[in-house]
XYZ file of C-alpha atoms in Angstrom:
639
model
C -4.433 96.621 83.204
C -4.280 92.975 84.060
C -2.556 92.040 87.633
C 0.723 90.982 85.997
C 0.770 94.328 83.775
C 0.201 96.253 87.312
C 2.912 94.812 88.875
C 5.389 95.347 86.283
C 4.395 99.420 86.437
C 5.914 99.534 90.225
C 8.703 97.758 89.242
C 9.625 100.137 86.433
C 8.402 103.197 88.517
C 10.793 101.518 91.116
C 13.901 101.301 88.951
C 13.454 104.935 87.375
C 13.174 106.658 90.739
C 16.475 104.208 92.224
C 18.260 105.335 88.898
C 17.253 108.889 89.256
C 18.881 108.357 92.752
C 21.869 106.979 92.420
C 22.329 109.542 88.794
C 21.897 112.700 91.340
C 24.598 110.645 94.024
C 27.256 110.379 91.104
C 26.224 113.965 89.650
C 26.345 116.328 93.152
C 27.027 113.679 95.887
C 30.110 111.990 97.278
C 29.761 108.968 94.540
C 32.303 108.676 91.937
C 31.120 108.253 88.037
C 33.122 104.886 88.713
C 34.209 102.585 91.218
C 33.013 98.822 93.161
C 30.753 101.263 95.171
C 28.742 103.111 92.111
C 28.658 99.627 90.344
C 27.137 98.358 93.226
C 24.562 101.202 93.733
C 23.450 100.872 89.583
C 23.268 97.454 90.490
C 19.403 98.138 92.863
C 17.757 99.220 89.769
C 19.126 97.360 87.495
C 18.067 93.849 89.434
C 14.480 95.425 90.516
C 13.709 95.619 86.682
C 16.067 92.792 85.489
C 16.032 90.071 86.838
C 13.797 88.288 85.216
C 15.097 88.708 81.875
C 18.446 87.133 83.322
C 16.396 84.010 85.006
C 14.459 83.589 81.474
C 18.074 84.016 79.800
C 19.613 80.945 82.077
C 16.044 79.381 81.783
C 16.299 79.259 78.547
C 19.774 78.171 78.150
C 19.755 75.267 80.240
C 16.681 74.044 78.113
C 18.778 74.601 75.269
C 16.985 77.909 74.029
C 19.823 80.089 73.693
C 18.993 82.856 71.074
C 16.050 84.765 72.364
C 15.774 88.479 73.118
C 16.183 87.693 76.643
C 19.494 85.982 75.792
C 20.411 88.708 74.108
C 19.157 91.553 76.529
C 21.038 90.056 79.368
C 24.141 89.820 77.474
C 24.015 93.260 75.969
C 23.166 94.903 79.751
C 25.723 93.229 81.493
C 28.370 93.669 78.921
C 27.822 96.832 79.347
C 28.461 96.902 83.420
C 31.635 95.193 82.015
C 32.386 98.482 80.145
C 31.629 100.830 82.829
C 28.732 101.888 81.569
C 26.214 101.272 84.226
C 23.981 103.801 83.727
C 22.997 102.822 80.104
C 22.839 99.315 81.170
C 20.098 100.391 83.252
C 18.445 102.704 80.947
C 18.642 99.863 77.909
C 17.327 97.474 80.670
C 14.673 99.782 81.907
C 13.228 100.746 78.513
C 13.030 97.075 77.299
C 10.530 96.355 80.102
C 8.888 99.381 79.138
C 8.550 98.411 75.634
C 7.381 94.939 76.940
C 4.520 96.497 79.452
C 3.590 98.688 76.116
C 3.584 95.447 73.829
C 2.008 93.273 76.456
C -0.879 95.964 76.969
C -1.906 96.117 73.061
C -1.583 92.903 72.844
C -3.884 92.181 75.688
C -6.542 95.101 74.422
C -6.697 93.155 70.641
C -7.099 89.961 72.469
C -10.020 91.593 74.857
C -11.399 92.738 71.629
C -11.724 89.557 69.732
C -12.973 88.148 73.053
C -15.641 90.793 73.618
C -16.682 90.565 70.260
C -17.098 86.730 70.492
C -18.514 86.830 73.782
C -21.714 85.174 72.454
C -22.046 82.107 74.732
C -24.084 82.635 77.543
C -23.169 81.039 80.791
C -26.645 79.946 81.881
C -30.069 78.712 80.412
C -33.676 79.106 81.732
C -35.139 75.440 81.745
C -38.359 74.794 81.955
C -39.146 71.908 84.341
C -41.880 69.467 83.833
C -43.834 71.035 86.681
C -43.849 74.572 84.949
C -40.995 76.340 87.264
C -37.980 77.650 85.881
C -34.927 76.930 87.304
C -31.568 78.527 85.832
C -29.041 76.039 84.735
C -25.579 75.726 82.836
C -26.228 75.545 78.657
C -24.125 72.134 78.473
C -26.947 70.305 80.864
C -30.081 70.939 78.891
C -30.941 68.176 76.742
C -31.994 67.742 73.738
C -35.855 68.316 73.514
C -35.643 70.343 76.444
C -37.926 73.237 76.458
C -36.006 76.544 77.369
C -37.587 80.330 78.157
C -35.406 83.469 76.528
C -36.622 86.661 78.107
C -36.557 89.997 76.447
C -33.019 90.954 76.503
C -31.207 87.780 76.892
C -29.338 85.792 74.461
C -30.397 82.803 73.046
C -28.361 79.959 74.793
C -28.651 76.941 72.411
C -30.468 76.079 68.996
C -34.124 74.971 68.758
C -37.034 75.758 67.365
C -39.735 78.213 68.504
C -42.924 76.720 70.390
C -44.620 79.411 71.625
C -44.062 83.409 71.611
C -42.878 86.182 68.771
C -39.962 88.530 69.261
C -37.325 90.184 66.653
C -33.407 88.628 67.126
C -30.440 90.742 67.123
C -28.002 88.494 64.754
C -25.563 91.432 64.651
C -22.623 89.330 66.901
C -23.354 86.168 64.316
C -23.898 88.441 60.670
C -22.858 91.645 61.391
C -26.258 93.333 60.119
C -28.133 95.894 63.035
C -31.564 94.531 61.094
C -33.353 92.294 63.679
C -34.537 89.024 62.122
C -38.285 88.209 63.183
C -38.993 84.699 64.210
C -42.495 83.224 65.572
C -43.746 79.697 66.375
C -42.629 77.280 64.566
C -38.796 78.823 63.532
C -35.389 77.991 63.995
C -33.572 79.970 65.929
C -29.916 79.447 66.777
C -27.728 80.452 69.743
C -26.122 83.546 70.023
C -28.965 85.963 68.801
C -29.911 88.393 71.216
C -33.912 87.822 71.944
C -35.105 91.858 72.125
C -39.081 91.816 72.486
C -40.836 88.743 73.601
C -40.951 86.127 75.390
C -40.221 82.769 73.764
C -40.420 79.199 74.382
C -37.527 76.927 72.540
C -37.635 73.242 72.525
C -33.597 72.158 72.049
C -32.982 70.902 68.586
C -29.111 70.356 69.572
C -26.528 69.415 72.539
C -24.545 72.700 73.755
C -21.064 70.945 72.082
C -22.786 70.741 69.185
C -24.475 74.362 68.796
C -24.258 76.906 66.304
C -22.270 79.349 68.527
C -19.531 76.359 69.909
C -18.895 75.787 65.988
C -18.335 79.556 65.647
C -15.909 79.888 68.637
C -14.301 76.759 67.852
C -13.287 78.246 64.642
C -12.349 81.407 65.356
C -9.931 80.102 68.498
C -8.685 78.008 66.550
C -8.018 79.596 63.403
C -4.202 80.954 64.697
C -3.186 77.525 64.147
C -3.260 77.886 60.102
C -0.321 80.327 59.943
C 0.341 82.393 56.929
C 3.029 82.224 54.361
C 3.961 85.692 56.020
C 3.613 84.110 59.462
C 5.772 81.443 58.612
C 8.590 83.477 57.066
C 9.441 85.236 60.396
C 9.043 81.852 62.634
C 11.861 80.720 60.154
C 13.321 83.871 60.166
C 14.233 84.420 63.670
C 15.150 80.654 64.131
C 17.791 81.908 62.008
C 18.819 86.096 62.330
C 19.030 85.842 65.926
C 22.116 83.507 66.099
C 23.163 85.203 62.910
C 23.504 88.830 64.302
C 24.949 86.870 67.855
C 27.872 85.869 65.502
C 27.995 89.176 63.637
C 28.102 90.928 67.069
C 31.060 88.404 68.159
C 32.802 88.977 64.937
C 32.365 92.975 65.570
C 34.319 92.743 68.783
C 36.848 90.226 68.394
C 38.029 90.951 64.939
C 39.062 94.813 65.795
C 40.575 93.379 69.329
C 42.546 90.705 67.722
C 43.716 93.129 64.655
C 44.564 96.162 67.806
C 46.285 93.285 69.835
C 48.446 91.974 66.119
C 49.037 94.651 63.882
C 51.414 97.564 65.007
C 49.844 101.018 65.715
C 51.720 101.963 62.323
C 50.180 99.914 60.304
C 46.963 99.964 61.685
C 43.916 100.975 59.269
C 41.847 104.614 59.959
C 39.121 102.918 60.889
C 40.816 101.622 64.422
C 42.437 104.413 65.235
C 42.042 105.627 68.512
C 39.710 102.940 69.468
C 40.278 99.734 72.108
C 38.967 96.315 72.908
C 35.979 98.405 75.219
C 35.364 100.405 72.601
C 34.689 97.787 69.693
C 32.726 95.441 72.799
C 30.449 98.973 73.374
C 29.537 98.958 69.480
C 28.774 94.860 69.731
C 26.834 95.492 72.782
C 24.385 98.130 70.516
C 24.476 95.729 67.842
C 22.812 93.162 70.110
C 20.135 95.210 71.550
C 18.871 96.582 67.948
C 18.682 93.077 66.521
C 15.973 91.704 69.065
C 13.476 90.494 66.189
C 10.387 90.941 68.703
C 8.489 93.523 66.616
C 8.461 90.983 63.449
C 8.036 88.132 65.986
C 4.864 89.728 67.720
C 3.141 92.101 65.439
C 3.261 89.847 62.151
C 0.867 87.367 64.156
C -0.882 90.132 66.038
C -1.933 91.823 62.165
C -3.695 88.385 61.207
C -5.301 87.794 64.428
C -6.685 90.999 64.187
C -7.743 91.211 60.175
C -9.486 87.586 61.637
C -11.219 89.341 64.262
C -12.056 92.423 62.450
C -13.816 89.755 59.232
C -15.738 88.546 62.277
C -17.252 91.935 63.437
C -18.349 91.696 59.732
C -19.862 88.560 59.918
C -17.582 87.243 58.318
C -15.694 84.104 59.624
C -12.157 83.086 58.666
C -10.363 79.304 59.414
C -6.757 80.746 59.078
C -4.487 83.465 58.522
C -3.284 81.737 55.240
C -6.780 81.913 54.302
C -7.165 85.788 54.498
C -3.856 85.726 53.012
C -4.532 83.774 49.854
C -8.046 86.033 49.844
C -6.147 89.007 48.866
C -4.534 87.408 45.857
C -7.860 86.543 44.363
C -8.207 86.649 40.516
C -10.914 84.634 39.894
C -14.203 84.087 41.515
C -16.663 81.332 41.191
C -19.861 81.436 42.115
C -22.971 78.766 42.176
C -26.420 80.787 41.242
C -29.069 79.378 42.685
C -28.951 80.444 46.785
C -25.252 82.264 46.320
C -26.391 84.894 43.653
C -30.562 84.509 43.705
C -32.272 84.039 46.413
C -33.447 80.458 46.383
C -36.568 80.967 46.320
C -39.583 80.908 43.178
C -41.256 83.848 42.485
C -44.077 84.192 39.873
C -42.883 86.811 37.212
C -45.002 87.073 34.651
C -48.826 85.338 33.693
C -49.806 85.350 30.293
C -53.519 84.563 29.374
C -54.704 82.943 26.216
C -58.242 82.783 24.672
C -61.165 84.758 26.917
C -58.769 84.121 29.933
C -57.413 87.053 32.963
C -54.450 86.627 34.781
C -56.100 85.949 37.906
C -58.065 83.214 36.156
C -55.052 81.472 35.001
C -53.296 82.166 38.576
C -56.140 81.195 40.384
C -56.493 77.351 38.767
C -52.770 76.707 38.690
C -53.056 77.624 42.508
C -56.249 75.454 43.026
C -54.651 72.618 41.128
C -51.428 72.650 42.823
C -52.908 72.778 46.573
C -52.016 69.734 47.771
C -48.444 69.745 46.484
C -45.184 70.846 48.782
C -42.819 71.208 45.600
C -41.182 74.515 45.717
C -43.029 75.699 42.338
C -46.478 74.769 43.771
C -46.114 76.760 46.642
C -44.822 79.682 44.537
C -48.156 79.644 42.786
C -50.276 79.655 45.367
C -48.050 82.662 47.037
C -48.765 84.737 44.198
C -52.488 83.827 43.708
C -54.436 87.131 45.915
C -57.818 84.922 45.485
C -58.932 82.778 48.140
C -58.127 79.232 48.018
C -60.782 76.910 48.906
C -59.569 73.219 48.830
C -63.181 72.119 48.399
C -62.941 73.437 45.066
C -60.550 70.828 44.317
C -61.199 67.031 43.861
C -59.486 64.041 41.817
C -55.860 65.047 41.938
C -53.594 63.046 40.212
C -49.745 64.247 40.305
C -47.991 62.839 37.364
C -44.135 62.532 37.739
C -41.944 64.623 35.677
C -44.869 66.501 33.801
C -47.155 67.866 36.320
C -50.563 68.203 38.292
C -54.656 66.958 36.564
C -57.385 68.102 38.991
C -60.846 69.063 38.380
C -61.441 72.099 39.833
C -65.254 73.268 39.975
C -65.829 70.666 37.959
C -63.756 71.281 35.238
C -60.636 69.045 33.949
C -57.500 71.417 34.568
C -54.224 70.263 33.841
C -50.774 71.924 35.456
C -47.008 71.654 33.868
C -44.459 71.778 31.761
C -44.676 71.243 27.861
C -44.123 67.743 27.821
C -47.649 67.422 29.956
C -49.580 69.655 26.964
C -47.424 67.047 24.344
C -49.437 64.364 26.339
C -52.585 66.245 26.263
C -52.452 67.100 22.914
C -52.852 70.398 23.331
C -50.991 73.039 21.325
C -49.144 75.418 23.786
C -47.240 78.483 23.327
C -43.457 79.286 24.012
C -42.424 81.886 26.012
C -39.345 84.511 25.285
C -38.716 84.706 29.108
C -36.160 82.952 31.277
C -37.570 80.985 33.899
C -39.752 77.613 34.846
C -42.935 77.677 32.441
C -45.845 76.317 33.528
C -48.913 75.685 30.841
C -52.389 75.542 31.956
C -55.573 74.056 30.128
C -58.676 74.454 31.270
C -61.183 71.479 30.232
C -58.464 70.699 27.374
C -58.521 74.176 25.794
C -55.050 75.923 26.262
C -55.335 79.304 29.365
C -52.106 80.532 29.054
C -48.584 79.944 30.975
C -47.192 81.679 34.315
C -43.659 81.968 34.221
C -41.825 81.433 37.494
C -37.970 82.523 38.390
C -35.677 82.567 40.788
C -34.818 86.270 41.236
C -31.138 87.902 41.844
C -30.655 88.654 45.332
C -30.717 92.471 46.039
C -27.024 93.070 46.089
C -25.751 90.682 43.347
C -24.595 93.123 40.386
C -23.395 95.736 43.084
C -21.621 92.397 44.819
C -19.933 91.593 41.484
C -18.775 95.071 40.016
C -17.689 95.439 43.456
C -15.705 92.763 43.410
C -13.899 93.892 39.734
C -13.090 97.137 41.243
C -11.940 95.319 43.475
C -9.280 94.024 41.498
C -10.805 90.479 40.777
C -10.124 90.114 36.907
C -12.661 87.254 36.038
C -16.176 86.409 37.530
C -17.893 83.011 36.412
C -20.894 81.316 37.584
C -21.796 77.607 37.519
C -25.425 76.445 37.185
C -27.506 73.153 36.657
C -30.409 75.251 35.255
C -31.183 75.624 31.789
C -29.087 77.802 28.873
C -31.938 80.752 28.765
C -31.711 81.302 32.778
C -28.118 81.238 33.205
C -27.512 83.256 30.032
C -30.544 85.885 31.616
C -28.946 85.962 34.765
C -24.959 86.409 34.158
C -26.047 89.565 31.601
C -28.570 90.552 34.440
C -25.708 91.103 37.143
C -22.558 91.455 34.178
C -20.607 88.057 35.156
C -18.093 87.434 32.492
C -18.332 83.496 32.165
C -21.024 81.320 33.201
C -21.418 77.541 32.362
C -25.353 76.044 32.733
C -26.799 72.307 32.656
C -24.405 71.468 34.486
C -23.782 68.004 36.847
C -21.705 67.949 40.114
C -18.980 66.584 38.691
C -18.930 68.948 35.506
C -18.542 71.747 38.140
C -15.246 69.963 39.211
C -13.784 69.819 36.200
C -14.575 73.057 35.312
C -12.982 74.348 38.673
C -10.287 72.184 37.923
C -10.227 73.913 34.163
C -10.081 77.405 35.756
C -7.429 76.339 38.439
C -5.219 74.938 35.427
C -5.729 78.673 33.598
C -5.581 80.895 36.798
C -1.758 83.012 36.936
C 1.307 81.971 39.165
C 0.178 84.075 42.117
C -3.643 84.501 41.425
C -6.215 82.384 43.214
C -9.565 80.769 42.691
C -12.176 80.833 44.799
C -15.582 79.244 44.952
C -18.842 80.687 46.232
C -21.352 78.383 47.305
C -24.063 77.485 49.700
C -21.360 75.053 51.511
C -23.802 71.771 51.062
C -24.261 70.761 47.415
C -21.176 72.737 46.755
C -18.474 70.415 48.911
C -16.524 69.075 46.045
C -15.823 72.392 44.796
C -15.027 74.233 48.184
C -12.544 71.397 48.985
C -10.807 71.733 45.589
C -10.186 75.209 44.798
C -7.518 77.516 46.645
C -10.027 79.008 48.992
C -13.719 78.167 50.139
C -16.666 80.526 50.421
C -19.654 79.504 51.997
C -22.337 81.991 51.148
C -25.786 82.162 53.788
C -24.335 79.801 56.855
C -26.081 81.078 59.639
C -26.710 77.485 61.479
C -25.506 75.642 58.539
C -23.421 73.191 60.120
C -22.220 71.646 56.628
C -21.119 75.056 54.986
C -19.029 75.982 58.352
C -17.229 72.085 57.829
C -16.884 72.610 53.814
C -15.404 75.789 53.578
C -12.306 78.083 54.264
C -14.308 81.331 54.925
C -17.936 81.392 55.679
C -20.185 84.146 55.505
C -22.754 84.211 57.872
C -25.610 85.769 56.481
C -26.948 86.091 52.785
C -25.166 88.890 50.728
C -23.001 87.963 48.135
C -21.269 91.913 48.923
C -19.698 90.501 51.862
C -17.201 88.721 49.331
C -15.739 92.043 48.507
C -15.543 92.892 52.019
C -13.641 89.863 52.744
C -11.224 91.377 50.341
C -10.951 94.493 51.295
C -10.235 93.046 55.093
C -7.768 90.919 53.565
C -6.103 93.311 51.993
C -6.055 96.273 54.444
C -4.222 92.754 56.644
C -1.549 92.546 54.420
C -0.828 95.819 53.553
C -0.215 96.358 57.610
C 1.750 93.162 57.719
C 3.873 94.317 54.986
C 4.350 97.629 56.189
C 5.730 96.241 59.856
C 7.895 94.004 58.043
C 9.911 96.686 56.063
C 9.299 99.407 58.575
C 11.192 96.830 61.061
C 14.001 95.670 59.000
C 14.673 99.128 57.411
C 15.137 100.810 60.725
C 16.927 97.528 62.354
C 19.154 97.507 59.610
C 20.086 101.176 59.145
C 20.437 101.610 63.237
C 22.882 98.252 63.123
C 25.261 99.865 60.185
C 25.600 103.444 61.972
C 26.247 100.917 65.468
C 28.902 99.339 64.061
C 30.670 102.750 62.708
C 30.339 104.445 65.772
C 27.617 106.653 65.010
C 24.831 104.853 66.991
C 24.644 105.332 71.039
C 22.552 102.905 73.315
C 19.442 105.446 72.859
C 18.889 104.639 69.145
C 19.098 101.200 70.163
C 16.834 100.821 72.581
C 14.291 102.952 69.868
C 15.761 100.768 66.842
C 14.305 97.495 69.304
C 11.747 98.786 71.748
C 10.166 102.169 69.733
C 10.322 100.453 66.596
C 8.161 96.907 67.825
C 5.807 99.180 69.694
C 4.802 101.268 66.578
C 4.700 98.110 64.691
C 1.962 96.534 67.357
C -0.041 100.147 67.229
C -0.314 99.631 63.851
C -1.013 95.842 63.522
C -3.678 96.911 65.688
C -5.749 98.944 63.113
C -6.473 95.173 61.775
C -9.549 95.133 63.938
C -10.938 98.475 62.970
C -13.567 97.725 60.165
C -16.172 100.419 60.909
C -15.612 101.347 56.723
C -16.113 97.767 55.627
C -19.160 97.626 57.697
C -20.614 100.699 55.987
């Protein structure tokens, strides 16, 4: 309990025992049940746990903030001293701050929760002065270029790149994976990750303001700013019931007064019968304390702060309430393939010899040829070849753009690339039935064979996408630059529906734009994308997914939701987060106005004392916090 929270327990334990008190004075002592002198005696408890509702009530007033549930506690508690009825005055008072300690409390524990999860920013950095020493200093006073030391068991305070020392990073605050990433000279490492083995050296690639784990914070505290539709509904809602059920309270006691005060006890209708003027201001009074709209008010906001914080214990990092909203109204999902649904990365597949010709032969004097070339495919080739590569081998190099590598390699003329390169060379070359880059090799002009070379499906792609349509997402497309044969390979590889290949930036627009036309009233779009190349598209559609940002500045700027690690699974996660939000959220909101409602009809008949009233305001908007609280348990979507 927080200091504040503390205080308010002695003041309620206070109250109860003076009520308990003066209750046992007016039950077997010399008070009366009424009278100046029992007034004044409920009148202890009721200002030790009152009266600050009654100085936020003026407050509030004279700043022209009358209809608030402090308004409309004071005026329900001490209309009801006006009754006589000091005792439930007390109790209705008494309860309320109960129900406030209770709210304030969960409220506090999801906000600790969020805060301990994104407790990632260390408070101090070891920097490593010129002379060798290490002196400990604050994170936003190391400079860029700066060389920092991360001991075993300390979190990496700022981005950089490794200079000396190995070790294996715990990414789980950042990703939400347990599998330690293993980084060694030379890497990038960002702030955040928990350094668990060695000892490393960083030299500081980035200012503090500027690191990966600011960005992430940033976000997250600021993503309660980007309300909901559901969020917005009950800020408009209460601007408007509260003075509603004032009026309807006013109209409850001074239409039956002014009818018992007009028409003659004759005439009078059954349903005033035997009543007065106290007995029609006791019913208004009830009506006033069950229409305090706190449990909409608080727990609406509470549910998306917490289905926010619970995506982020996932790895999983959402801009805004309406974000997570829109998420779980997703019909269509669009996804870019190369780095969202393969991994990026060339891989030789297949190698097919020609003539007298082995595999490794082939392998080896693509390999040989390509050595002095950085181009993604080159270094593929050499990855695969198991032989080992002696540059000395390789002499008179000649990289020709758009068709490929000549070389001689142990003295014979080899030539490297596509089939425009054997068109050139005159040589007759063979197709090949498999998707992927082909590269042709000739050995002194006679034709070796071909390697094929593809970008492989990540691990979880087809479970990511058949998740995602039992999920309830009705259409899956993917968007590609890369030839016909690959895409086609790849969407019947992980069973996407639609996919659209040889495609330009601007062709992806206007197919988004196509698919946004199509989509249903309610349904949403959303794109998948590495956050970079994809900006156009994550800007346009109706929410942004930036797939693999873990210290991608551009994808956390581009995009509504950003994943932080690799898996395209994490989409359906997303969902399932966004809709387990919702379904709370939707559940407080009926659970409050059904009970509200029903309390403030049998009120108003007579058939509804103080007690349901305090449980149709207090009981009801504590249940609906408990259960907005189950936002941030995600244990099953981590699984």
């Amino acid at each position: 309990m927080t200091k504040k929270q503390k205080k308010m327990l002695k003041r309620i334990i206070a109250a109860a025992a003076l009520l308990i008190l003066v209750k046992l004075l007016t039950a077997f002592g010399p008070l009366p049940e009424q009278g100046l002198l029992t007034a004044l005696c409920y009148l202890a408890p009721y200002a030790v746990i009152g009266w600050d509702v009654l100085y936020k009530a003026v407050r509030n007033i004279r700043n022209g903030q009358v209809f608030d549930e402090n308004f409309l506690m004071a005026l329900a508690t001490v209309g009801a001293f006006g009754t006589g009825e000091y005792a439930e005055a007390v109790f209705v008072m008494l309860f309320y701050q109960v129900g406030e300690l209770f709210q304030d409390y969960a409220v506090g524990k999801s906000r600790q929760s969020i805060a301990a999860l994104m407790d990632i920013r260390p408070d101090t950095a070891n920097l490593e002065r010129e002379d060798g020493e290490i002196e400990e200093v604050d994170p936003e006073d190391v400079a860029v270029g700066a060389v920092i030391v991360v001991k075993p068991g300390e979190r990496v305070p700022l981005d950089g790149v490794v200079l000396e020392g190995s070790s294996a990073l715990d990414t789980a605050a950042l990703t939400g994976e347990s599998v330690p990433r293993d980084v060694a000279a030379g890497d990038a490492v960002i702030s955040g990750c928990v350094n668990q083995t060695g000892l490393l050296r960083i030299r500081v690639t980035r200012p503090c303001s500027e690191s990966t784990v600011s960005k992430i914070l940033d976000l997250v505290e600021n993503a309660s700013e980007k309300k909901s539709t559901s969020e917005n509904f009950i800020t408009r809602f209460a601007r408007y019931y509260t003075p509603c059920v004032v009026i309807a309270a006013l109209a409850l006691f001074l239409l039956p007064t002014i009818a018992l005060l007009v028409v003659p006890a004759a005439s009078q209708p059954a349903f005033l019968l035997g009543t007065d003027w106290a007995n029609w201001l006791h019913r208004a009074l009830i009506f006033l304390v069950i229409s305090c709209p706190c449990a909409l008010v608080i727990s609406v906001p509470l549910s998306f702060f917490g289905g926010i914080g619970g995506a982020s214990k996932c790895g999983i990092l959402v801009k805004g309430g309406n974000y997570l909203e829109a998420l779980a109204h997703t019909e269509t999902v669009v996804f870019d393939k190369t780095g969202t649904l393969t991994k990026g990365t060339f891989t030789v597949t297949a190698v097919h010899p020609e003539a007298d010709f082995t595999e490794e032969q082939v392998l080896e004097y693509a390999a040989l040829a390509e050595h002095w070339s950085d181009h993604p495919i080159s270094l593929s080739l050499r990855a695969a070849c198991k032989a080992d590569l002696d540059a000395s081998r390789v002499e008179d190099v000649e990289e020709i753009a758009g068709h490929g590598v000549t070389a001689k390699v142990d003295g014979k003329a080899v030539a490297v690339g596509n089939s425009r390169l054997m068109e050139r060379q005159s040589v007759n070359w063979l197709p090949c039935e498999l998707p992927g880059t082909i590269v042709h090799v000739t050995v002194d002009s006679f034709y070796a064979g071909h390697i094929v070379i593809s970008d492989l499906p990540k691990e979880d792609a087809r479970a990511a996408i058949a998740d995602l349509k039992a999920s309830g997402v009705k259409k899956t497309v993917m968007l590609t630059g890369d030839a016909e044969a690959v895409a086609k390979a790849v969407a019947a590889e992980l069973g996407i529906d639609e996919y659209h290949a040889e495609l330009l930036p601007a062709d992806k627009v206007d197919l988004t734009e196509k698919l946004l036309s199509e989509k249903s009233q309610k349904g949403k779009v959303a794109f998948v994308g590495d956050g970079i190349n994809d900006a156009p598209v994550l800007s346009r559609v109706d929410i942004g997914i930036a797939m693999g940002a873990l210290g991608s500045d551009a994808a956390i700027e581009a995009a509504d939701i950003v994943l932080m690690d690799d898996k395209p699974s994490k989409i359906a996660t997303a969902m399932r987060i966004s809709r387990k939000t919702l379904r709370i959220v939707n559940q407080n909101i009926w659970f409050a106005l059904l009970v509200k409602f029903g309390v403030m009809i049998l009120g108003a008949f007579n058939m509804a004392t103080m007690w349901e009233a305090v449980f149709a305001d207090v009981g009801v908007a504590f249940i609906a916090i408990l259960n907005a609280t189950r936002c941030l348990r995600v244990d099953e979507f981590k699984k």
